[in-house]
Coordinates of C-alpha atoms (C1' of nucleotides) in Angstrom, one line a residue:
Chain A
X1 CA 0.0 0.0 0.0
X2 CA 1.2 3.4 -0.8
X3 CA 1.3 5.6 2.6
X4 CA 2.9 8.6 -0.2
X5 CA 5.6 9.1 2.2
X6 CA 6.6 12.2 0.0
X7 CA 4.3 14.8 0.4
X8 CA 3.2 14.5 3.8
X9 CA 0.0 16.6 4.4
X10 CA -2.7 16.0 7.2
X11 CA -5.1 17.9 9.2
X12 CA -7.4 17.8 11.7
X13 CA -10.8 19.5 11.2
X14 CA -12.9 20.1 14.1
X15 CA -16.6 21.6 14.4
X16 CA -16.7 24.9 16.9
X17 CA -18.9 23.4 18.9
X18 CA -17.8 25.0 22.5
X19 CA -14.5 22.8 23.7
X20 CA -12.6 20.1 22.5
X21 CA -13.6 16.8 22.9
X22 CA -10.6 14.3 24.1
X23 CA -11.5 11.9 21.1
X24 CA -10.8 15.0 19.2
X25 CA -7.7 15.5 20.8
X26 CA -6.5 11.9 20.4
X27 CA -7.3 12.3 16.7
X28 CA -5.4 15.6 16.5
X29 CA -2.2 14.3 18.1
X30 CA -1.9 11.1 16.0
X31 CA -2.6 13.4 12.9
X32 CA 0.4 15.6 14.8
X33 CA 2.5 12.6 15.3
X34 CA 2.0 11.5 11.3
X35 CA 3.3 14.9 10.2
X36 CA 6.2 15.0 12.4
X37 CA 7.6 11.4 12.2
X38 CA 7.4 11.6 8.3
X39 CA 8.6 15.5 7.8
X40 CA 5.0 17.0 7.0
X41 CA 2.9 19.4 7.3
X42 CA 0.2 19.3 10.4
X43 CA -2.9 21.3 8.9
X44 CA -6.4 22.7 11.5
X45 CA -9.2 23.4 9.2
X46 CA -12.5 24.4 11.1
X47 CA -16.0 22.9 10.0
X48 CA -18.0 25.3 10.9
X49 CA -20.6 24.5 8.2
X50 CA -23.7 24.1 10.4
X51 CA -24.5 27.5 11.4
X52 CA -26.8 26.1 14.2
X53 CA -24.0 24.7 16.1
X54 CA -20.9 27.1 16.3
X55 CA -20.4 28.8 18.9
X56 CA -18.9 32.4 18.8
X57 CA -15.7 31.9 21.4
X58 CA -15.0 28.3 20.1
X59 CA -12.6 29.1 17.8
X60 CA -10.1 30.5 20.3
X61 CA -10.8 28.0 22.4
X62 CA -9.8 25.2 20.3
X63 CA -7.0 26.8 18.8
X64 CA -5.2 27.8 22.1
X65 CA -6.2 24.2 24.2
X66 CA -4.3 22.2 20.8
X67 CA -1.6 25.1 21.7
X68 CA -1.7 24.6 25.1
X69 CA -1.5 20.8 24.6
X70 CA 1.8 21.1 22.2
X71 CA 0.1 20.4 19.1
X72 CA 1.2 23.3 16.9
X73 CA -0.3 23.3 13.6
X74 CA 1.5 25.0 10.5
X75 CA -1.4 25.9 8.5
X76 CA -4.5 27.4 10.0
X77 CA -6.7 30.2 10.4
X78 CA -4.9 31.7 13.2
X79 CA -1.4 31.6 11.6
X80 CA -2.5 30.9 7.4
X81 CA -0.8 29.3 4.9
X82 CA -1.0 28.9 1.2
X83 CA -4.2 27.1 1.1
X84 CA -6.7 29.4 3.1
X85 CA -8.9 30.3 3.9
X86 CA -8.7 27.8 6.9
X87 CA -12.4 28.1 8.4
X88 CA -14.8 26.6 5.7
X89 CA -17.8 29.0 6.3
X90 CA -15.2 31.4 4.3
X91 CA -14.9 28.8 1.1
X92 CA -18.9 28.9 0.1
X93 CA -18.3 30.7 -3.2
X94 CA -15.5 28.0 -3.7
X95 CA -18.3 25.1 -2.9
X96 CA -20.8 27.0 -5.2
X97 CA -18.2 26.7 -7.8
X98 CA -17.0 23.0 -7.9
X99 CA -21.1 21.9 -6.9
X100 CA -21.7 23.8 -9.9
X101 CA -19.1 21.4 -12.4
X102 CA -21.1 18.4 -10.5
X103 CA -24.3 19.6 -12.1
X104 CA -22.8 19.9 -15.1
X105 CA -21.6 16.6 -15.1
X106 CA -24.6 15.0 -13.6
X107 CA -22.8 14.0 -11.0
X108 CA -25.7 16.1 -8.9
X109 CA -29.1 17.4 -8.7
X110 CA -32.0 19.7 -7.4
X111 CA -34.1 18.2 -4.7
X112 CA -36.8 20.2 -3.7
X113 CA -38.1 17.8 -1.1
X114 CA -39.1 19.2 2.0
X115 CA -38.1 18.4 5.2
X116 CA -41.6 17.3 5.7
X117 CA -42.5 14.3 3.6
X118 CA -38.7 13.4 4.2
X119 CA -39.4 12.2 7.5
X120 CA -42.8 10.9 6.7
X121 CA -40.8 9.0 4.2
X122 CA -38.0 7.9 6.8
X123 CA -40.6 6.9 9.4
X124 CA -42.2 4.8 6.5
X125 CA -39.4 2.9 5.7
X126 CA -38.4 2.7 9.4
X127 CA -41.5 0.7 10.1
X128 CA -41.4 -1.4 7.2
X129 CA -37.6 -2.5 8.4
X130 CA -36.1 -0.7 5.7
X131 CA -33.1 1.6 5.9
X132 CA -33.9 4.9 5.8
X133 CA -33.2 6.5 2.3
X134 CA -34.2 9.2 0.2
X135 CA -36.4 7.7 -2.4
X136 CA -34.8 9.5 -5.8
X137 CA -38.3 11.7 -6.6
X138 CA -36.1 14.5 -7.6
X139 CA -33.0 12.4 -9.3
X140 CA -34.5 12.6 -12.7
X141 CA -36.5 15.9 -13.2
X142 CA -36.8 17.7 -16.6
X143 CA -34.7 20.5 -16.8
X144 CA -37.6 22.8 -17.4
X145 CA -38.9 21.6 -14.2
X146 CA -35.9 22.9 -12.3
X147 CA -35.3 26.1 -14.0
X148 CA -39.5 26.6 -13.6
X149 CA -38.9 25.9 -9.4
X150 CA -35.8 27.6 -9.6
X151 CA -37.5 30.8 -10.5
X152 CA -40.5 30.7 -8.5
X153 CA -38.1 30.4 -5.6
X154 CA -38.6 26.8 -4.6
X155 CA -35.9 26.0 -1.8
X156 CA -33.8 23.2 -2.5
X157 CA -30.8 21.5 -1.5
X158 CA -28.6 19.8 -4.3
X159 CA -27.8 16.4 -3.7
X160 CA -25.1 13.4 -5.0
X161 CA -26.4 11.3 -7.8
X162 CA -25.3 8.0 -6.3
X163 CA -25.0 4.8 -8.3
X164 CA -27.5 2.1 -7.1
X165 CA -25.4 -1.0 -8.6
X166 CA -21.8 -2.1 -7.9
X167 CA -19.9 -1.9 -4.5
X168 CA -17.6 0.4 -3.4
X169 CA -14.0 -1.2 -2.2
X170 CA -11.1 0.6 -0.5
X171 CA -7.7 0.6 1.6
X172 CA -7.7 1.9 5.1
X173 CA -4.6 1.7 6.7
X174 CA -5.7 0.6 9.9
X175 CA -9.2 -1.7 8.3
X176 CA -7.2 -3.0 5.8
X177 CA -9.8 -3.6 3.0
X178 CA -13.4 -2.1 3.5
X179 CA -16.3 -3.3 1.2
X180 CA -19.5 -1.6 0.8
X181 CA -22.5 -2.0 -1.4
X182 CA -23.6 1.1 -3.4
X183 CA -27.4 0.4 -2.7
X184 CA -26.5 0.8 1.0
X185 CA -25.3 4.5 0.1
X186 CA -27.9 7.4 0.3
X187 CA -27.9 10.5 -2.7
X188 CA -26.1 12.3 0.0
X189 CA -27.0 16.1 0.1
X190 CA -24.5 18.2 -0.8
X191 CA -25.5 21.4 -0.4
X192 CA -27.9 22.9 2.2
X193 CA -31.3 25.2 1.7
X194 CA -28.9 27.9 3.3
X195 CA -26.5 27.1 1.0
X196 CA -23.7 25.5 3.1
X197 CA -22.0 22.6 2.1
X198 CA -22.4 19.5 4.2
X199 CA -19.6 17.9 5.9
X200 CA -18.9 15.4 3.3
X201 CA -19.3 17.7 0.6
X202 CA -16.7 20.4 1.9
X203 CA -14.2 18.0 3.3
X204 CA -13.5 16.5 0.0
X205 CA -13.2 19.7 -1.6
X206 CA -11.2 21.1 1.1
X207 CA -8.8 17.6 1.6
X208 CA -8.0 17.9 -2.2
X209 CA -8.0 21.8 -2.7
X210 CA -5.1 21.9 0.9
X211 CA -3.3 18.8 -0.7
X212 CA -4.5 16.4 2.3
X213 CA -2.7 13.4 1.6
X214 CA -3.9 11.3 4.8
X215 CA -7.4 11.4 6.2
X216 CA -7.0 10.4 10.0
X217 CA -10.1 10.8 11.7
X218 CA -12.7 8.3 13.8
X219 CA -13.9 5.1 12.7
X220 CA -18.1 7.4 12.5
X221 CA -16.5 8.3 8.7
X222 CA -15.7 4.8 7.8
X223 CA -19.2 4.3 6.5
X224 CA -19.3 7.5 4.6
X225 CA -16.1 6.7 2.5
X226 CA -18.0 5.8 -0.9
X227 CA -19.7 8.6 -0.9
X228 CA -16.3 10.6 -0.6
X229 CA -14.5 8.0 -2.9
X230 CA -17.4 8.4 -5.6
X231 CA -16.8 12.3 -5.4
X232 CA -12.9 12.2 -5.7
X233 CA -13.3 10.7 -8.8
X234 CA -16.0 12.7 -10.1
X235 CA -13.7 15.7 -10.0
X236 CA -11.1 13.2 -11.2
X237 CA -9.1 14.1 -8.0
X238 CA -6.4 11.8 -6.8
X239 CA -8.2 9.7 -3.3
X240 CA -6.2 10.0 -0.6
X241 CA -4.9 7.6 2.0
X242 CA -8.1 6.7 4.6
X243 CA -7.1 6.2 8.1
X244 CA -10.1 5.6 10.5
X245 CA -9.0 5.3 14.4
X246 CA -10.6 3.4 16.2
X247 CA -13.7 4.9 19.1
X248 CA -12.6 5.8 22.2
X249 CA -15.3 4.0 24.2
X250 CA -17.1 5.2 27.9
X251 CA -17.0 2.3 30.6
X252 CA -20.1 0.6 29.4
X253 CA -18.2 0.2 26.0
X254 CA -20.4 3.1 24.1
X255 CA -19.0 5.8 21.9
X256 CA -17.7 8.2 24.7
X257 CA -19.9 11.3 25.4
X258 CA -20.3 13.4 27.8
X259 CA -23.0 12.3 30.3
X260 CA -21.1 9.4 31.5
X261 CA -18.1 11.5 32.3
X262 CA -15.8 14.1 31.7
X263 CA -14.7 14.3 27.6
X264 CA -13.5 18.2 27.2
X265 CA -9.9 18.8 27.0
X266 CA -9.9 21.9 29.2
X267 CA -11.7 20.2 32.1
X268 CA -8.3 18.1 32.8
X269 CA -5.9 20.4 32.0
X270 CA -8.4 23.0 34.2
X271 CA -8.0 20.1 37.0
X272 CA -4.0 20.5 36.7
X273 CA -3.7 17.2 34.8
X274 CA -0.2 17.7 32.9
X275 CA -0.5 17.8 29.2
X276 CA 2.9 15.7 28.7
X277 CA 0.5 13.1 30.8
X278 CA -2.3 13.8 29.1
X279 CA -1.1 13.2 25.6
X280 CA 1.1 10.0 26.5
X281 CA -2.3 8.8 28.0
X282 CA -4.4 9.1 25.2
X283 CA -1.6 8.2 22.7
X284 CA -1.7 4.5 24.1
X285 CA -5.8 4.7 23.5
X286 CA -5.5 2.8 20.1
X287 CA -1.5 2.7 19.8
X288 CA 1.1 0.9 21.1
X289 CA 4.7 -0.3 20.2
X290 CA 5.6 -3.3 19.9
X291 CA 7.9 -3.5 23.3
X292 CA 6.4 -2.6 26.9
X293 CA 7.1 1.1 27.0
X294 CA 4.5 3.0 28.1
X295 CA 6.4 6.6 29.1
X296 CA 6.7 8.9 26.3
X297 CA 7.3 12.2 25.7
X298 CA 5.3 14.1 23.3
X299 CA 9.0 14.1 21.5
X300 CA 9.7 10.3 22.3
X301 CA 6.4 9.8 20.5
X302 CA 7.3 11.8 17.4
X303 CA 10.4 9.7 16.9
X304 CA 8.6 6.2 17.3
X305 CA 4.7 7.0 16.0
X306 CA 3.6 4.6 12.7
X307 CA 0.0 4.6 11.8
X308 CA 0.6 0.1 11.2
X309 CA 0.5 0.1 14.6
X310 CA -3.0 1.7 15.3
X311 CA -5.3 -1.0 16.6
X312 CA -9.0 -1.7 15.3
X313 CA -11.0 -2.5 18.6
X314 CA -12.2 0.9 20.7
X315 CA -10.8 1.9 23.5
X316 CA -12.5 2.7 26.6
X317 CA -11.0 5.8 28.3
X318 CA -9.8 4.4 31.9
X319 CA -10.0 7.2 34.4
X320 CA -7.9 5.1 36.8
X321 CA -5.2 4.7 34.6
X322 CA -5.3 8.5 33.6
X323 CA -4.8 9.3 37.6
X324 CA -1.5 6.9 37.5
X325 CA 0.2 8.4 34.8
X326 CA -0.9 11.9 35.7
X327 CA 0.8 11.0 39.0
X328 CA 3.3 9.7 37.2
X329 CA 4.3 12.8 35.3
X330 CA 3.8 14.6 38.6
X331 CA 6.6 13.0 40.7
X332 CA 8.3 12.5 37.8
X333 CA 9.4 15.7 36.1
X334 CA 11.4 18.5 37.6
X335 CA 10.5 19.7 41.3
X336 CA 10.5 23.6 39.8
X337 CA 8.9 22.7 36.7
X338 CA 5.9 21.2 38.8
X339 CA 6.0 24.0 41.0
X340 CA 5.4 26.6 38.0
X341 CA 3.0 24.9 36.8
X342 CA 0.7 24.4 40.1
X343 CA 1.3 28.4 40.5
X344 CA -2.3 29.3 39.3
X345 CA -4.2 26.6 42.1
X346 CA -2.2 28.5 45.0
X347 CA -2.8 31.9 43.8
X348 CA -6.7 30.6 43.2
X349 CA -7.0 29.1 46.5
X350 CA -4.9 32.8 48.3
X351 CA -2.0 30.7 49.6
X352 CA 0.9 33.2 49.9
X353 CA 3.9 30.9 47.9
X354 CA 6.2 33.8 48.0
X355 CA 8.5 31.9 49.7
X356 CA 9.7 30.2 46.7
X357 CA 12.4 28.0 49.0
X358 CA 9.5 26.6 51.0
X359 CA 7.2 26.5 48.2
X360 CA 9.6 24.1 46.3
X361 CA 10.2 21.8 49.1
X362 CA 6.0 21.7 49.7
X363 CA 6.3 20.7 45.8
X364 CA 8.5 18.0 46.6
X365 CA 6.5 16.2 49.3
X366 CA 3.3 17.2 48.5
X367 CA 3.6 15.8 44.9
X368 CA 3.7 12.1 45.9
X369 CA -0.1 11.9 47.0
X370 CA -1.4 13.4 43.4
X371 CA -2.9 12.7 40.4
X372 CA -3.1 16.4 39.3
X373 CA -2.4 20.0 40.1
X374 CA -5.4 21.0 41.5
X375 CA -5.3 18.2 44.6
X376 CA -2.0 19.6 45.4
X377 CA -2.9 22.3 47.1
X378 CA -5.2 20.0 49.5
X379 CA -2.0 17.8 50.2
X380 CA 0.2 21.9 50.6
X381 CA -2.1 23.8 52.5
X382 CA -1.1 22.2 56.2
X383 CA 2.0 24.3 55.3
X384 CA 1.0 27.4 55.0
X385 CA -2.6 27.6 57.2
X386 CA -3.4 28.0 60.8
X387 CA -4.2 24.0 61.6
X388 CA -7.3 23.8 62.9
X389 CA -7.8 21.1 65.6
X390 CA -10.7 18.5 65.7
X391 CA -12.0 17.8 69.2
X392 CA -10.9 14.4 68.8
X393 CA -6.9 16.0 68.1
X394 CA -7.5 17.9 70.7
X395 CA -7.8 14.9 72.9
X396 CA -4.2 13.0 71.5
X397 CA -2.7 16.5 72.1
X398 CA -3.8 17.3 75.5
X399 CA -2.9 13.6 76.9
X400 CA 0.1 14.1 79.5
X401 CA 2.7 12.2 77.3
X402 CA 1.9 14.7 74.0
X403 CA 2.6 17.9 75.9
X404 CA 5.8 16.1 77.5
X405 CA 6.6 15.6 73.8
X406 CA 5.9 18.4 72.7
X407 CA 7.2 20.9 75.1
X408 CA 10.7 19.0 74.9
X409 CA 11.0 19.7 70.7
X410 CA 9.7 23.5 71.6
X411 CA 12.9 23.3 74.6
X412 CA 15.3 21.8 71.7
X413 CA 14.0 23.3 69.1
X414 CA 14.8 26.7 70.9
X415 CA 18.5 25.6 71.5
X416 CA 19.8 26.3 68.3
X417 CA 19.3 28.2 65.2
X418 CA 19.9 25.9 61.8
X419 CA 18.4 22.7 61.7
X420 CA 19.0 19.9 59.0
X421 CA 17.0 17.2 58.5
X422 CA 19.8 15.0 59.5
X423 CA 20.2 17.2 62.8
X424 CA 16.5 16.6 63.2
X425 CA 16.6 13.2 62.4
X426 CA 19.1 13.0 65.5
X427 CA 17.4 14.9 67.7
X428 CA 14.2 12.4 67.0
X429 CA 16.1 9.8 67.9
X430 CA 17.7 11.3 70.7
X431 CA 14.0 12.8 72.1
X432 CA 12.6 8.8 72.1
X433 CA 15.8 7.3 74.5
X434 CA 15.1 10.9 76.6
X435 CA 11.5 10.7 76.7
X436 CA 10.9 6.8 76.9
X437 CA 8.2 7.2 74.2
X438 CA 8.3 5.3 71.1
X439 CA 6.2 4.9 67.8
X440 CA 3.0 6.4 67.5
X441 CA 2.9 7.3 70.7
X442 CA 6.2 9.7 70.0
X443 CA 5.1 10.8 66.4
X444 CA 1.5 10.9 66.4
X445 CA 0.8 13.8 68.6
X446 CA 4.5 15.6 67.6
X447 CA 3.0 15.0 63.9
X448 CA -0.6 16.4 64.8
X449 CA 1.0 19.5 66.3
X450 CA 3.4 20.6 63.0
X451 CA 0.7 19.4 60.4
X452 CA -2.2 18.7 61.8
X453 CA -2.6 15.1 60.8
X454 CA -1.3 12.0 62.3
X455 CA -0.2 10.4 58.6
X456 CA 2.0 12.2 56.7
X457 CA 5.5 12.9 56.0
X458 CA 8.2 12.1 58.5
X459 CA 8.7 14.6 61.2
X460 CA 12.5 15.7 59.9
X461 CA 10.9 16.9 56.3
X462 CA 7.8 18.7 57.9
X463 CA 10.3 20.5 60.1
X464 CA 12.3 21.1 57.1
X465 CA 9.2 22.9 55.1
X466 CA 7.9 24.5 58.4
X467 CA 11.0 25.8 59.6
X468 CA 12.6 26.5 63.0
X469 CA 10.3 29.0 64.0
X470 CA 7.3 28.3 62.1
X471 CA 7.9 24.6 63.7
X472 CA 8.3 25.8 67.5
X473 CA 5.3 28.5 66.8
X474 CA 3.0 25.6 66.2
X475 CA 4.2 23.3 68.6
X476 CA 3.7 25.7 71.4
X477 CA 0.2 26.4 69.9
X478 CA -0.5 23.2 70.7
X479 CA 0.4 23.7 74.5
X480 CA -2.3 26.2 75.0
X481 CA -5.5 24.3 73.6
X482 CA -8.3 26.1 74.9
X483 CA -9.6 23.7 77.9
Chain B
rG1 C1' -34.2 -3.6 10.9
rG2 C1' -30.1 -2.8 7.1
rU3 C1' -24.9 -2.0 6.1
rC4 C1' -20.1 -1.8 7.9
rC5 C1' -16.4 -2.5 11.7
rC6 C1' -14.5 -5.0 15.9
rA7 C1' -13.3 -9.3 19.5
rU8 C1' -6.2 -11.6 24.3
rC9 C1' -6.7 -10.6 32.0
rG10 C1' -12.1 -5.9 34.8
rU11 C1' -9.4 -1.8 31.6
rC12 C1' -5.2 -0.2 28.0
rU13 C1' -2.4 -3.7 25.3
rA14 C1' 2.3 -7.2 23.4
rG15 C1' 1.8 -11.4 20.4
rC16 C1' 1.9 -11.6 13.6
rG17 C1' 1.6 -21.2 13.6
rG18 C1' 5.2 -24.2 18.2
rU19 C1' 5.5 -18.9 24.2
rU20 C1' 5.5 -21.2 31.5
rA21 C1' 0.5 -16.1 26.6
rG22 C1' 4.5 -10.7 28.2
rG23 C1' 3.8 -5.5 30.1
rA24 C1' 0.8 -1.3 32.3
rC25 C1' -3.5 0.5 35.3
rG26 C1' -6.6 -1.4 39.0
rC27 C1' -7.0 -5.4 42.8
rU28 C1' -4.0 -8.1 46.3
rG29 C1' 0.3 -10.3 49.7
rG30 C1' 5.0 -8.6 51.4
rC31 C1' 9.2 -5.2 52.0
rC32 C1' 10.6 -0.1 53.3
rU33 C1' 8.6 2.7 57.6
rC34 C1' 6.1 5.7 63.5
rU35 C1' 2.0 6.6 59.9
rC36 C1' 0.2 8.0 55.1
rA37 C1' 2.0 8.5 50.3
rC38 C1' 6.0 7.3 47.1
rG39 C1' 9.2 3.3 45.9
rC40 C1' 10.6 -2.0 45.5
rC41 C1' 9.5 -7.4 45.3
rG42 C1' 5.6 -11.2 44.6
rG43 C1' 0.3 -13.0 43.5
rA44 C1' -4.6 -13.7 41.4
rA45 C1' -6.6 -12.4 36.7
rA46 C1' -7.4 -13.3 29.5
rC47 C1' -7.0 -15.9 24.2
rC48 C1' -16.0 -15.3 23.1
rG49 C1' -18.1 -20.3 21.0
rG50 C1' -18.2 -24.0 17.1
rG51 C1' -16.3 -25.8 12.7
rG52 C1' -12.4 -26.2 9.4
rU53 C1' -6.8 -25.6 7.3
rU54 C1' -2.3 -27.7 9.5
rC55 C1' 2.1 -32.3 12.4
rA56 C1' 0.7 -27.9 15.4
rA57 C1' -3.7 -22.9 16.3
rU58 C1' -4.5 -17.2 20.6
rU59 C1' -2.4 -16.5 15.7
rC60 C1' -5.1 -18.3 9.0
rC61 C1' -10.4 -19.3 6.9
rC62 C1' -15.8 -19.9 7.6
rC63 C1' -20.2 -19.7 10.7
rG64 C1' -22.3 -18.3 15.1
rU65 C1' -22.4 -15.1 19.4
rG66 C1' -21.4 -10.5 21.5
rG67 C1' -20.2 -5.4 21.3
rG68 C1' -19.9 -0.8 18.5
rA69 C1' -20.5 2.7 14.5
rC70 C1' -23.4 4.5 10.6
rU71 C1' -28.2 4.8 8.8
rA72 C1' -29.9 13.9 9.0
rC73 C1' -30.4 19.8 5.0
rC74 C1' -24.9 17.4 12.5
rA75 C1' -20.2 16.9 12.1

RNA sequence: GGUCCCAUCGUCUAGCGGUUAGGACGCUGGCCUCUCACGCCGGAAACCGGGGUUCAAUUCCCCGUGGGACUACCA
């Protein structure tokens, strides 16, 4: 099979429809992986042909989440190229124009069908258990008949004059080879009563007018590919290569929506989930190499990405697995990288991190009980609030042995002014011969007292984050509980 | 209903005729440790069913079953 390694031109084309949809996403980055790994050109074309459905701030929204995610594009109607315009609700007169040759050739034809007796007809053939398809009253009108409706300003739409006999074969990189009678295929429309193009209609036009060479996108368009193939050739276009990715599935195995769970891109990255976890996440939805990595780098993935190894079966979308990796990345990447990047949920929840020392060793601990940015802060905050004390802490802390604890580390504490962790360390195991107290006993109510929890990070590292003073300040607060 | 697509642990998957069927998430036992988390080591867990083809099928073919997608003047 020819994959046209040469001229290496793919894009992804998404409706405005309010915020991108993780499917969408996965389909943009192996479209963004293709280009990369084979030297071409990564292409965003918006479908904005159903005026019902865009929405005004959508644009922007899409083009700076695929920023924000690392998938740059190189042509697009943000940063253009020689193939513009990039939003298709700019390209009508360039639709009316190629339609046009279609009629010409016969290739297409008036319908003035209403809407009307088009579902009466559906419903009809829905209840005699046949598929629903538009019955070809139009197809053959006289040409005085159109020109007559025509002028007396009958609304129409123009629609593809589909051959009933034959079948319809063709290569999909991932399907292999797809088979599909023509009888099953409707006379598309092609053109709206408005006078927009319908998806299939302006893709095919677009793909061949922007020099698409691979079509990646979901398995919905498999169906639809006669239809596209049938147009190609009318225009006597060259067909490109057809990649259809396999669903990305909800728990219950369905096409994954929204209702059973989150599916917008922004709602994770809003939650602080790491785009570089984000992407390798999604990236193993339908693709995997042939050894056991599973860690990649957007870059890592450039290097090693091949469209042979896209799978066929759906893949659900494992939350659980999402939290490891996003975890993963987490404790993973640099301590000051993570730190800039949980900024925002500090600043959003008034924690005052100008202490960037302190606020990079809270990074450091904090980061190993998280799945994303935005739980940080709940596993930070003990650093940086006044504790507040439950009545049942108040109890551990007021028992005899915690304030003979605890009144010893304020009296050593005190003694001297730099403390290491390894001094600390010492001094803890110093304190437990001293004070006969071992275990939880010792470091449940000294624990309680600097953070405010008994489970947590060891007493040398919360003295460490706290500081001397900050340290002894709540230690002695925790002498003078309110009887 | 019709057409098309798909089918390895619960989930994501490796496997491309001969394997103790491998890895990851999750679950679980242990280690580390005062605790939690992290980390490390181990365990349970899968080839949808039936026919073929073959010396040999998880792997190739057919049928069945199951799941999904499509079936709009939405994409």
């Amino acid at each position: 099979m020819d994959t046209g390694n040469h001229h290496i031109r793919v894009r992804f084309a998404p409706s405005p429809t309010g915020y991108l949809h993780v499917g969408g996403l996965r389909t943009a980055l192996f479209n963004y992986l293709f280009a990369r790994k084979g030297g071409g050109k990564f292409i965003l074309r918006i479908e904005d042909t159903d005026q019902k459905r865009s929405i005004p701030d959508a644009l922007e929204n899409l083009i700076s989440t695929l920023t924000r995610a690392g998938l740059q594009h190189d042509e697009g109607p943000d940063v253009g190229g020689e193939y513009g315009p990039y939003i298709q609700s700019q390209r009508v007169e360039i639709y009316q124009e190629h339609i046009r040759k279609l009629l010409d050739a016969g290739h297409a034809y008036y319908c003035f069908c209403d809407e009307e007796r088009l579902e009466k007809l559906r419903d009809e053939q829905r209840k005699r258990k046949r598929p629903p398809m538009y019955d070809g009253r139009c197809r053959n009108l006289s040409k005085e008949d159109v020109a007559d409706k025509l002028a007396r300003g009958v609304p129409f739409v123009i629609r593809l004059r589909y051959p009933q006999e034959g079948k319809t074969v063709f290569d999909d990189i991932v399907r292999n080879r797809v088979a599909i009678d023509n009888s099953q295929v409707d006379d598309q429309v092609l053109i709206k009563s408005d006078g927009f193009p319908t998806y299939h209609f302006a893709s095919v036009v677009d793909d061949h007018l922007m020099k698409i060479s691979h079509v990646i996108r979901g398995e919905e368009w498999l169906s639809s590919v006669p239809k596209h193939i049938f147009l190609y050739k009318a225009f006597g276009w060259e067909v490109p290569v057809f990649v259809h990715l396999p669903l990305l599935l909800n728990t219950d195995r369905s096409k994954l929506s929204k209702r059973q769970g989150d599916v917008s891109v922004e709602s994770y990255l809003e939650k602080g989930y790491l785009t570089e976890a984000l992407l390798n996440f999604i990236a193993l939805l339908g693709w995997h190499s042939a050894d056991d990595r599973e860690i990649y780098s957007l870059q890592e993935l450039e290097e090693v990405f091949s469209l042979e190894r896209i799978n066929k079966a759906g893949a659900v979308f494992d939350m659980e697995k999402l939290n490891w990796m996003g975890g993963y990345y987490i404790r993973h990447l640099d301590v000051p990288y993570i730190a800039d990047q949980a900024r925002r949920f500090f600043e959003e929840a008034g924690i005052d991190i100008s202490d960037t020392e302190k606020y990079l060793k809270v990074i450091a601990t904090a980061r190993d009980y998280v799945s994303c940015l935005s739980m940080i802060v709940e596993h930070a905050r003990m650093f940086y609030d006044t504790l507040t004390v439950s009545e049942e802490d108040k109890e551990l802390l007021e028992k005899e042995d915690s304030q003979r604890i605890i009144a010893y580390w304020v009296e050593a504490l005190g003694r001297r002014e730099k403390w290491t962790p390894d001094d600390v360390s010492a001094l803890v195991k110093k304190a437990i011969g001293e004070l006969g107290v071992k275990g939880k006993g010792f470091y449940f109510p000294l624990r309680l007292a600097l953070f405010g929890n008994c489970h947590g990070p060891d007493i040398p590292t919360l003295i460490d984050i706290l500081g001397r003073e900050e340290s002894v300040e709540r230690l002695t607060r925790a002498m003078q509980l309110e009887r």
